[in-house]
Amino acid sequence: MHHARRRGNRGHVTLNEIILHVNGRAYAARVEDHWTLLDVLRNQLGFTGAKKGCDQGSCGACTVLLDGIAVQSCLVLAVQSQGRSIVTIEGLARDGRLDPLQSAFHEVGAIQCGFCTPGMILSAKALLLRNPDPSEDQIKEALSGNLCRCTGYVKIVQAVKMAAAERSQAAGAAPQDVALRADPAPQAGSGT
Amino acid sequence: MKPDYVNIGGRMPRVDGIVKAAGEAMYAADLSLPGMLHGRLLRSPHPHARILGVDTSAAAALPDVHAVITSRDTSGFLAGGIGSPGNEPYLALDKARFVGDAVAAVAAVDEETAERALELIDVQYEVLNPVLDPFSAMRPGAPLVHDDAPGNLSFETDLSFGDVDDAFSTCDYVREDEFETAPIRHGFIEPHAALASWETSGRLTFWGSKQSPYFTYRNMAKALGIPMSRVRIVQPHLGGGFGGKNEMFNVDFCAALLSITTGRPVKVVVSQEEVLYAYRQRHPAWIKLKTGFMNDGTLVAVDADIVADGGAYKGIGALSLFLMCTFLALPYRVPHLRAKGRRVYTNTQPSCAMRGHGVPQVRYAAEVQLDMAASDLGLDPLEVRIKNAIQPGDTTGNEFRITSCGLTETLVAARDTAERWRREIPAATEPHLKRGIGVASYGYVSGPRIAGHNTSAALIKVHEDGRVGLATGSSDCGQGSSTVLSQIAAEVLGVRLEDVQYASLDSEIVPVDPGVFGSRVTFITGNAVKRAAEDVRRQLAGVAAGILGVDPEDLVFRDRRVFVEGDPERGIPFDRLVKSAQYSGTGMTLLGRGYWAPEGIDLPRFDTGMGNQSGAYSFGTQVAAVEVDTETGRVKVLRLAVAHDCGQPINEMLVEGQLEGSSIGGVGHTFTECIQRRQGQTMNASFLEYRMPTALDACPVESTHTDTTDEMGPYGAKEAGEGVQVAIMPALVNAVHDAIGVWFKRVPITPEAVVAALRGSSAGATPNGGAKGGADGDGPDEDRGPT
Ligand code: FES
Ligand code: FES
C-alpha cells in the first residue's frame, strides 16, 4: 500500500506501508524506500536502544538480530526487513529478567558509557545462538565489528565467556533462544 | 591496617549498569519532544576562506524549513580561552578557519529536509592560503589564522628552574632527540547531540552529550545573552567523552538559537564523520628533548622545546601547553628544567584535552629517551627510574607539592612483573617474530585548578522509605563516577550501594561544578559527597540520640542500622530512624549539602608553568610485552600490566576498567591511529579508515595497586582514569625496541615504518605529515635483525 507525503523540494514522495516484527510483536510503519531499519526502529517505533554511532556500518552500535543473525541495522533497509524476526536490545529481557548476557555484562564491569553495549550484547547473543560454547578467539572474532572505546574489550570478552558458561549449565535457557529464531530459516548473505 | 569498609574498595557493579544493559538508558540523541524540529549545520569546505556573503533565501523558502541562521543572527560571542579572551565563534563571523568550521544552520521538520536546505545555502567565499602545519605557520610572512596572533602563536609557556645550561656542563652524559606525535581522535562512539527547548518565559532547557555540563551552562548564557539561571541543563546518559565533549560546541549553540528562532524544540545530532573532521583532536606535538645524566643514572637536567599544533582556535589550549611543559617535572626528581612551549594556530580542526591532557605526548618523549640513555650508559632502565623516582614530601622546582606517592612501589612491582614475564613468555618459535618487554612511568593530577572556581558540591535527599537520593554537578561519561560517589554516600550513612539513587544532573537545582576533566571527580566531588552525607548523618544522629538516650557522638551508622558504639543490640534500623525523623512532631526534612575544593592550590601561571596544580598526584608504571613480525612490520601486543598508585581504590572493578580501557586505547595511539589530511581535508573521517583497536586487539591487562592512602582524598582515594593513558605509548615503544633494537621517535609506529626501519631507512613511512625524526636504528643485534 502506498501513501503520498509532501517532502521538501522533491514534491511528493512515496511512502510504503510495511509491517515489521520486532521483539515478537507486529508494527505497522510508513517508510520511504531508502530509510534504514535503524532509523525506522529509532524514529518511528521508539526502539532507541539501537544506537547510531556511525551510520556507515563501521561501529556496530546499531546491531540487531535479524532472524537470529547479528546485522548492522544502519546497513539494512526497513523495506527489506519485512517478514523477518527483528530483535532489539529491548526484546532480550524476558518476564522482567535480564538475559544472562545482560547480567554478565553488568556484573563483570563490561559496561562503561554503555553506548556500545546494546550492539555488543546482541552480537554476542547471535554468537551464542550459533555456537553455545565459543573459544576466546571466536568471541573476539564475533565482536570485532563492534567498537568500544571505554573498556578495552577485556571485560566484555570475560562477560561473554561467563554468560556462555552459565547458559551451558542452565537447561532452561534453550526455549527462550528458540523464540529468537523465526521462520523461515536465516538466509545466506543476510548477516555480517 | 585499613579500616573495615562496607562499600569502599570492593568490586561493585555500577549503579547505571542495568539500565544500560537493558537498552533503557537515554542518550541525548534518543530524546524527542512534541513538535520537535531537526537541525543540521553547514560547514566550510575550505581550510581558510573569507566569508563575503551568505544567501539563505532559497533554503528558507523550502517547504518544511522553519529557520536558517548564520552569524548575523548571533551576538558574535567568542568561546574558549581560559585566562585570556576566547576566539572561536559558534558560527563563523568573517572567516572560516578549517574544513568543518560551521557557517550556517537549518531547522526543518526532519533531517533530510534540513540536509536539502543546506544545499540551497549560497556562501560566497574568498579562498585564502591556509597554513597546515605549525612550522610553516611560524614562518615569517605566513598567512595569519587570527589577525591578532602574529606568527600564528596561540600561547607560549616558558618554564624554568634551576640552572639548566650550567647543569649540562656537569653531566657525564647528555643526549638530544626529536619526537613527534600524531593528531588523534578521542574516539567516543556517541556523536555530539543536543536538544534545546525555549520557553517564551525566557527559559532554555538543554539536553546534550556534555562531559562538563557547566561549561555549556555558562557559555550558553553568555552566547545567548540571557541570565545563567535561565539556562537549565539536564544531563542524559553520556556515550563517552575522554576530553572531547568538555567544551560547548556549535551543535549545542545552534540547537538553542534555532529553538529560540522557531519557538519549537530543536534537536541537532552530528554524524560520526563530522565528529572526526569538524570537532576536536589531541594536540599533535613536536618535542625537542635534551637530557643530562650522571654515569650512575642520576638525572640532572632537562631542556625541552615543544611545538604543539593547536588547530584553528584557542579553546582550552593554554592549559594543554602548560601541562605539556610542567609534566616534564614528574614523575622523577629533576633538579634543573627548562621547558619552552609554543602552541601554534593552523587551519585544521582545533586541538583540546584528551585523556591524559598533554602529558602523554611529553612522557612519550621523555620515557623513551630515558631508555635510550640507560642503554647507552649500560644501565637497567628500570633501575634508572627507581633511582630518580619522586618521593612523598618532595616539592618539584615548579612547586608541585607531592604528598602521597607510591611511585617507587609501582616500579618495584613492574620489575617483578617484567621478570615473571621473561620467564613465562617463551621466545617466538618463528625466526621472523621478535618479542620484547618495555616499561614507562607517569605522574598525573587529581583535579587541576584552571580558574578561580574549583569547588564541587553534592546534595542528598533521604526518601521517606529510607533510600538515599544523591545529586552532584559532575556527569558520568562512562568512567563510573556515579557509582563511586554513591559508594561514598552509602559508606558514610551506613547503608548499601543499592540504597543510593544517583539523580540526573539538573542545573535548576544542582550546584555548579567546574567540570569533568583532569581526573577530578573522585577526589574533589567525592569529598563534597562525603560532606553532604555527613551533614545528613548529623541530622539523623540527633534524632537517634534522642530515641536511644545517648550522645550523638556515640552512634555508629552501619549495615542499615544506627546503633550505640560497642553495643550493637542497642540500635534502630536506618529506615525506621528516617521515618521517625520525618514524622515526629510536625516533620523534619532530611537534606544534606556539602562542597569541597582542596585548599592552597595555586591558580596556574600558564605563562611560567609555576604553581601547585592539584591536591594530590597519582603515579604508576606500565609494562608491555610485544611481538614484532619483522616481515610484515605488524606489532602484536601480548600482555600489558599497570602497577599504580591511585590511593585507596573506591571500586576495584571500576578502576580495572579504567586501566584496561586506557591501556588498549593507548595501543591504538601507538600503532594505528592518526588523522590524515591532505590540503586541510581529513582523508580518514570514518571508523573504517581511522583504525581504533577492536576486540581482536584486546590482550590481558594485569593490574596491581600500591598500598597508598591519600590524606586529602575521600577514604584515601586519588585519580585512576587518565594517568594510566600517559605511560602506555612509551612502554610499548620501549618494548618494540627491546624486540627489534629500533627506537621509534614518531608515533604511530605503522607496519611500513617498522619494515622501513629494519631495512635501515630512517625515513619511516609514518603517515603523519611534516616528516621529521622517524626511527633510529641503533644497529639491530645480529641475532635479532631481519633476514
Ligand atoms: S551505526 Fe551502524 S555500524 Fe555504526
Ligand atoms: S562502553 Fe563506552 S563505548 Fe563501550
PDB file of C-alpha atoms in Angstrom, chain B residues 343-535:
ATOM      1  CA  ARG B 343      51.024  26.374  20.770  1.00  0.00           C
ATOM      2  CA  VAL B 344      50.563  27.375  17.157  1.00  0.00           C
ATOM      3  CA  TYR B 345      47.428  28.093  15.123  1.00  0.00           C
ATOM      4  CA  THR B 346      46.900  26.220  11.878  1.00  0.00           C
ATOM      5  CA  ASN B 347      43.918  25.850   9.567  1.00  0.00           C
ATOM      6  CA  THR B 348      42.985  22.456  10.927  1.00  0.00           C
ATOM      7  CA  GLN B 349      40.473  21.244  13.466  1.00  0.00           C
ATOM      8  CA  PRO B 350      41.037  22.654  16.956  1.00  0.00           C
ATOM      9  CA  SER B 351      43.066  20.635  19.462  1.00  0.00           C
ATOM     10  CA  CYS B 352      41.955  20.202  23.027  1.00  0.00           C
ATOM     11  CA  ALA B 353      42.212  17.999  26.098  1.00  0.00           C
ATOM     12  CA  MET B 354      42.233  14.267  25.613  1.00  0.00           C
ATOM     13  CA  ARG B 355      42.683  11.597  28.281  1.00  0.00           C
ATOM     14  CA  GLY B 356      45.976  12.468  29.956  1.00  0.00           C
ATOM     15  CA  HIS B 357      45.753  16.028  28.620  1.00  0.00           C
ATOM     16  CA  GLY B 358      49.077  16.950  27.058  1.00  0.00           C
ATOM     17  CA  VAL B 359      51.044  14.658  29.323  1.00  0.00           C
ATOM     18  CA  PRO B 360      51.054  11.545  27.069  1.00  0.00           C
ATOM     19  CA  GLN B 361      52.905  13.462  24.370  1.00  0.00           C
ATOM     20  CA  VAL B 362      55.759  14.650  26.610  1.00  0.00           C
ATOM     21  CA  ARG B 363      56.021  11.474  28.651  1.00  0.00           C
ATOM     22  CA  TYR B 364      56.295   9.501  25.411  1.00  0.00           C
ATOM     23  CA  ALA B 365      59.353  11.548  24.526  1.00  0.00           C
ATOM     24  CA  ALA B 366      60.889  11.568  27.991  1.00  0.00           C
ATOM     25  CA  GLU B 367      60.295   7.905  28.835  1.00  0.00           C
ATOM     26  CA  VAL B 368      61.668   6.664  25.518  1.00  0.00           C
ATOM     27  CA  GLN B 369      64.669   8.945  25.828  1.00  0.00           C
ATOM     28  CA  LEU B 370      65.306   7.654  29.340  1.00  0.00           C
ATOM     29  CA  ASP B 371      65.538   4.132  27.941  1.00  0.00           C
ATOM     30  CA  MET B 372      67.856   5.327  25.189  1.00  0.00           C
ATOM     31  CA  ALA B 373      70.132   6.937  27.741  1.00  0.00           C
ATOM     32  CA  ALA B 374      70.087   3.912  30.026  1.00  0.00           C
ATOM     33  CA  SER B 375      71.005   1.711  27.103  1.00  0.00           C
ATOM     34  CA  ASP B 376      73.957   3.968  26.226  1.00  0.00           C
ATOM     35  CA  LEU B 377      75.079   4.070  29.854  1.00  0.00           C
ATOM     36  CA  GLY B 378      74.759   0.298  30.187  1.00  0.00           C
ATOM     37  CA  LEU B 379      72.159   0.651  32.951  1.00  0.00           C
ATOM     38  CA  ASP B 380      68.855  -1.084  33.521  1.00  0.00           C
ATOM     39  CA  PRO B 381      66.163   1.476  32.610  1.00  0.00           C
ATOM     40  CA  LEU B 382      64.009   0.284  35.496  1.00  0.00           C
ATOM     41  CA  GLU B 383      66.817   0.905  37.968  1.00  0.00           C
ATOM     42  CA  VAL B 384      67.334   4.371  36.483  1.00  0.00           C
ATOM     43  CA  ARG B 385      63.663   5.064  37.127  1.00  0.00           C
ATOM     44  CA  ILE B 386      63.869   3.774  40.681  1.00  0.00           C
ATOM     45  CA  LYS B 387      66.953   5.868  41.317  1.00  0.00           C
ATOM     46  CA  ASN B 388      65.269   9.077  40.218  1.00  0.00           C
ATOM     47  CA  ALA B 389      61.709   8.422  41.371  1.00  0.00           C
ATOM     48  CA  ILE B 390      59.970  11.317  43.082  1.00  0.00           C
ATOM     49  CA  GLN B 391      59.197  10.678  46.760  1.00  0.00           C
ATOM     50  CA  PRO B 392      56.477  11.645  49.233  1.00  0.00           C
ATOM     51  CA  GLY B 393      57.186  15.081  50.674  1.00  0.00           C
ATOM     52  CA  ASP B 394      59.112  16.316  47.612  1.00  0.00           C
ATOM     53  CA  THR B 395      58.290  19.631  46.005  1.00  0.00           C
ATOM     54  CA  THR B 396      59.214  19.965  42.343  1.00  0.00           C
ATOM     55  CA  GLY B 397      61.040  23.002  41.046  1.00  0.00           C
ATOM     56  CA  ASN B 398      57.761  24.301  39.655  1.00  0.00           C
ATOM     57  CA  GLU B 399      56.085  23.898  43.050  1.00  0.00           C
ATOM     58  CA  PHE B 400      54.114  20.665  42.656  1.00  0.00           C
ATOM     59  CA  ARG B 401      53.789  19.514  46.264  1.00  0.00           C
ATOM     60  CA  ILE B 402      53.908  15.739  46.388  1.00  0.00           C
ATOM     61  CA  THR B 403      52.042  14.277  49.336  1.00  0.00           C
ATOM     62  CA  SER B 404      51.157  10.607  48.949  1.00  0.00           C
ATOM     63  CA  CYS B 405      53.324   8.880  46.355  1.00  0.00           C
ATOM     64  CA  GLY B 406      53.766   5.189  45.645  1.00  0.00           C
ATOM     65  CA  LEU B 407      55.881   5.540  42.512  1.00  0.00           C
ATOM     66  CA  THR B 408      58.812   3.503  43.815  1.00  0.00           C
ATOM     67  CA  GLU B 409      56.459   0.736  44.852  1.00  0.00           C
ATOM     68  CA  THR B 410      54.960   0.669  41.359  1.00  0.00           C
ATOM     69  CA  LEU B 411      58.444   0.426  39.860  1.00  0.00           C
ATOM     70  CA  VAL B 412      59.332  -2.482  42.107  1.00  0.00           C
ATOM     71  CA  ALA B 413      56.060  -4.179  41.177  1.00  0.00           C
ATOM     72  CA  ALA B 414      56.777  -3.552  37.495  1.00  0.00           C
ATOM     73  CA  ARG B 415      60.237  -5.072  37.877  1.00  0.00           C
ATOM     74  CA  ASP B 416      58.664  -8.199  39.348  1.00  0.00           C
ATOM     75  CA  THR B 417      56.140  -8.339  36.546  1.00  0.00           C
ATOM     76  CA  ALA B 418      58.768  -7.921  33.844  1.00  0.00           C
ATOM     77  CA  GLU B 419      60.941 -10.629  35.404  1.00  0.00           C
ATOM     78  CA  ARG B 420      57.993 -13.006  35.644  1.00  0.00           C
ATOM     79  CA  TRP B 421      57.044 -12.340  32.047  1.00  0.00           C
ATOM     80  CA  ARG B 422      60.581 -13.037  30.870  1.00  0.00           C
ATOM     81  CA  ARG B 423      60.181 -16.463  32.460  1.00  0.00           C
ATOM     82  CA  GLU B 424      56.606 -17.050  31.348  1.00  0.00           C
ATOM     83  CA  ILE B 425      56.618 -15.746  27.786  1.00  0.00           C
ATOM     84  CA  PRO B 426      58.535 -18.181  25.605  1.00  0.00           C
ATOM     85  CA  ALA B 427      60.715 -16.921  22.800  1.00  0.00           C
ATOM     86  CA  ALA B 428      58.866 -16.804  19.493  1.00  0.00           C
ATOM     87  CA  THR B 429      59.196 -20.016  17.557  1.00  0.00           C
ATOM     88  CA  GLU B 430      59.449 -18.451  14.122  1.00  0.00           C
ATOM     89  CA  PRO B 431      62.654 -16.581  13.404  1.00  0.00           C
ATOM     90  CA  HIS B 432      60.889 -13.555  11.919  1.00  0.00           C
ATOM     91  CA  LEU B 433      58.921 -12.967  15.116  1.00  0.00           C
ATOM     92  CA  LYS B 434      60.721 -10.988  17.816  1.00  0.00           C
ATOM     93  CA  ARG B 435      59.462 -10.417  21.326  1.00  0.00           C
ATOM     94  CA  GLY B 436      60.278  -7.666  23.775  1.00  0.00           C
ATOM     95  CA  ILE B 437      59.251  -6.057  27.033  1.00  0.00           C
ATOM     96  CA  GLY B 438      59.215  -2.339  27.899  1.00  0.00           C
ATOM     97  CA  VAL B 439      58.292  -0.117  30.831  1.00  0.00           C
ATOM     98  CA  ALA B 440      57.420   3.531  31.385  1.00  0.00           C
ATOM     99  CA  SER B 441      56.124   5.588  34.309  1.00  0.00           C
ATOM    100  CA  TYR B 442      53.826   8.530  34.889  1.00  0.00           C
ATOM    101  CA  GLY B 443      52.521  11.056  37.345  1.00  0.00           C
ATOM    102  CA  TYR B 444      49.196  12.807  36.989  1.00  0.00           C
ATOM    103  CA  VAL B 445      46.919  15.293  38.727  1.00  0.00           C
ATOM    104  CA  SER B 446      43.779  14.554  40.722  1.00  0.00           C
ATOM    105  CA  GLY B 447      41.893  17.595  39.553  1.00  0.00           C
ATOM    106  CA  PRO B 448      43.874  20.573  38.272  1.00  0.00           C
ATOM    107  CA  ARG B 449      42.723  24.039  39.190  1.00  0.00           C
ATOM    108  CA  ILE B 450      42.314  26.039  35.996  1.00  0.00           C
ATOM    109  CA  ALA B 451      40.407  29.127  37.112  1.00  0.00           C
ATOM    110  CA  GLY B 452      39.066  30.678  40.272  1.00  0.00           C
ATOM    111  CA  HIS B 453      36.138  28.407  40.952  1.00  0.00           C
ATOM    112  CA  ASN B 454      37.346  24.941  41.891  1.00  0.00           C
ATOM    113  CA  THR B 455      34.576  23.732  44.190  1.00  0.00           C
ATOM    114  CA  SER B 456      32.344  20.737  43.583  1.00  0.00           C
ATOM    115  CA  ALA B 457      29.154  20.212  45.502  1.00  0.00           C
ATOM    116  CA  ALA B 458      26.656  17.491  46.382  1.00  0.00           C
ATOM    117  CA  LEU B 459      23.042  17.353  47.525  1.00  0.00           C
ATOM    118  CA  ILE B 460      21.416  14.485  49.353  1.00  0.00           C
ATOM    119  CA  LYS B 461      17.742  13.911  49.960  1.00  0.00           C
ATOM    120  CA  VAL B 462      16.694  10.998  52.131  1.00  0.00           C
ATOM    121  CA  HIS B 463      13.456   9.499  50.861  1.00  0.00           C
ATOM    122  CA  GLU B 464      10.689   8.519  53.219  1.00  0.00           C
ATOM    123  CA  ASP B 465      11.369   4.827  52.720  1.00  0.00           C
ATOM    124  CA  GLY B 466      14.978   5.233  53.779  1.00  0.00           C
ATOM    125  CA  ARG B 467      16.524   5.299  50.330  1.00  0.00           C
ATOM    126  CA  VAL B 468      19.077   7.992  49.641  1.00  0.00           C
ATOM    127  CA  GLY B 469      18.946  10.335  46.640  1.00  0.00           C
ATOM    128  CA  LEU B 470      22.270  11.871  45.591  1.00  0.00           C
ATOM    129  CA  ALA B 471      22.957  14.602  43.052  1.00  0.00           C
ATOM    130  CA  THR B 472      26.181  16.309  42.033  1.00  0.00           C
ATOM    131  CA  GLY B 473      27.252  18.555  39.197  1.00  0.00           C
ATOM    132  CA  SER B 474      29.744  16.014  37.863  1.00  0.00           C
ATOM    133  CA  SER B 475      28.480  13.953  34.966  1.00  0.00           C
ATOM    134  CA  ASP B 476      29.308  10.303  34.441  1.00  0.00           C
ATOM    135  CA  CYS B 477      30.734   9.908  30.954  1.00  0.00           C
ATOM    136  CA  GLY B 478      31.201   6.196  31.454  1.00  0.00           C
ATOM    137  CA  GLN B 479      34.110   6.329  33.877  1.00  0.00           C
ATOM    138  CA  GLY B 480      31.783   5.281  36.700  1.00  0.00           C
ATOM    139  CA  SER B 481      31.687   8.412  38.848  1.00  0.00           C
ATOM    140  CA  SER B 482      28.003   7.996  39.700  1.00  0.00           C
ATOM    141  CA  THR B 483      28.842   4.615  41.218  1.00  0.00           C
ATOM    142  CA  VAL B 484      31.928   5.758  43.098  1.00  0.00           C
ATOM    143  CA  LEU B 485      30.116   8.796  44.500  1.00  0.00           C
ATOM    144  CA  SER B 486      27.130   6.645  45.518  1.00  0.00           C
ATOM    145  CA  GLN B 487      29.510   4.269  47.314  1.00  0.00           C
ATOM    146  CA  ILE B 488      30.927   7.164  49.312  1.00  0.00           C
ATOM    147  CA  ALA B 489      27.436   8.317  50.340  1.00  0.00           C
ATOM    148  CA  ALA B 490      26.472   4.752  51.268  1.00  0.00           C
ATOM    149  CA  GLU B 491      29.586   4.310  53.396  1.00  0.00           C
ATOM    150  CA  VAL B 492      29.007   7.490  55.383  1.00  0.00           C
ATOM    151  CA  LEU B 493      25.354   6.701  56.013  1.00  0.00           C
ATOM    152  CA  GLY B 494      25.895   3.036  56.748  1.00  0.00           C
ATOM    153  CA  VAL B 495      23.531   1.876  54.021  1.00  0.00           C
ATOM    154  CA  ARG B 496      24.239  -0.279  50.965  1.00  0.00           C
ATOM    155  CA  LEU B 497      25.149   0.859  47.493  1.00  0.00           C
ATOM    156  CA  GLU B 498      21.798  -0.292  46.147  1.00  0.00           C
ATOM    157  CA  ASP B 499      20.047   2.037  48.612  1.00  0.00           C
ATOM    158  CA  VAL B 500      21.531   5.090  46.905  1.00  0.00           C
ATOM    159  CA  GLN B 501      19.856   6.562  43.836  1.00  0.00           C
ATOM    160  CA  TYR B 502      22.045   8.774  41.724  1.00  0.00           C
ATOM    161  CA  ALA B 503      19.923  11.557  40.269  1.00  0.00           C
ATOM    162  CA  SER B 504      20.500  13.005  36.836  1.00  0.00           C
ATOM    163  CA  LEU B 505      22.170  16.370  36.808  1.00  0.00           C
ATOM    164  CA  ASP B 506      19.775  19.305  36.505  1.00  0.00           C
ATOM    165  CA  SER B 507      21.305  22.766  36.783  1.00  0.00           C
ATOM    166  CA  GLU B 508      17.984  24.138  38.011  1.00  0.00           C
ATOM    167  CA  ILE B 509      18.788  22.801  41.457  1.00  0.00           C
ATOM    168  CA  VAL B 510      22.185  21.072  41.362  1.00  0.00           C
ATOM    169  CA  PRO B 511      25.058  23.416  42.275  1.00  0.00           C
ATOM    170  CA  VAL B 512      27.558  24.499  39.688  1.00  0.00           C
ATOM    171  CA  ASP B 513      30.586  22.259  39.115  1.00  0.00           C
ATOM    172  CA  PRO B 514      33.843  23.165  37.372  1.00  0.00           C
ATOM    173  CA  GLY B 515      33.612  20.178  35.044  1.00  0.00           C
ATOM    174  CA  VAL B 516      34.624  16.604  34.485  1.00  0.00           C
ATOM    175  CA  PHE B 517      38.253  16.939  33.468  1.00  0.00           C
ATOM    176  CA  GLY B 518      41.719  16.407  34.877  1.00  0.00           C
ATOM    177  CA  SER B 519      40.610  13.340  36.815  1.00  0.00           C
ATOM    178  CA  ARG B 520      38.948  15.445  39.462  1.00  0.00           C
ATOM    179  CA  VAL B 521      35.633  13.762  40.239  1.00  0.00           C
ATOM    180  CA  THR B 522      36.541  11.021  42.727  1.00  0.00           C
ATOM    181  CA  PHE B 523      38.974  13.279  44.534  1.00  0.00           C
ATOM    182  CA  ILE B 524      37.066  16.567  44.621  1.00  0.00           C
ATOM    183  CA  THR B 525      33.381  15.699  44.140  1.00  0.00           C
ATOM    184  CA  GLY B 526      33.971  12.614  46.273  1.00  0.00           C
ATOM    185  CA  ASN B 527      34.940  14.852  49.180  1.00  0.00           C
ATOM    186  CA  ALA B 528      31.853  17.005  48.576  1.00  0.00           C
ATOM    187  CA  VAL B 529      29.629  13.914  48.668  1.00  0.00           C
ATOM    188  CA  LYS B 530      31.281  12.804  51.881  1.00  0.00           C
ATOM    189  CA  ARG B 531      30.451  16.146  53.460  1.00  0.00           C
ATOM    190  CA  ALA B 532      26.857  16.117  52.233  1.00  0.00           C
ATOM    191  CA  ALA B 533      26.380  12.629  53.637  1.00  0.00           C
ATOM    192  CA  GLU B 534      27.966  13.669  56.931  1.00  0.00           C
ATOM    193  CA  ASP B 535      25.533  16.579  57.053  1.00  0.00           C
TER     194      ASP B 535
END
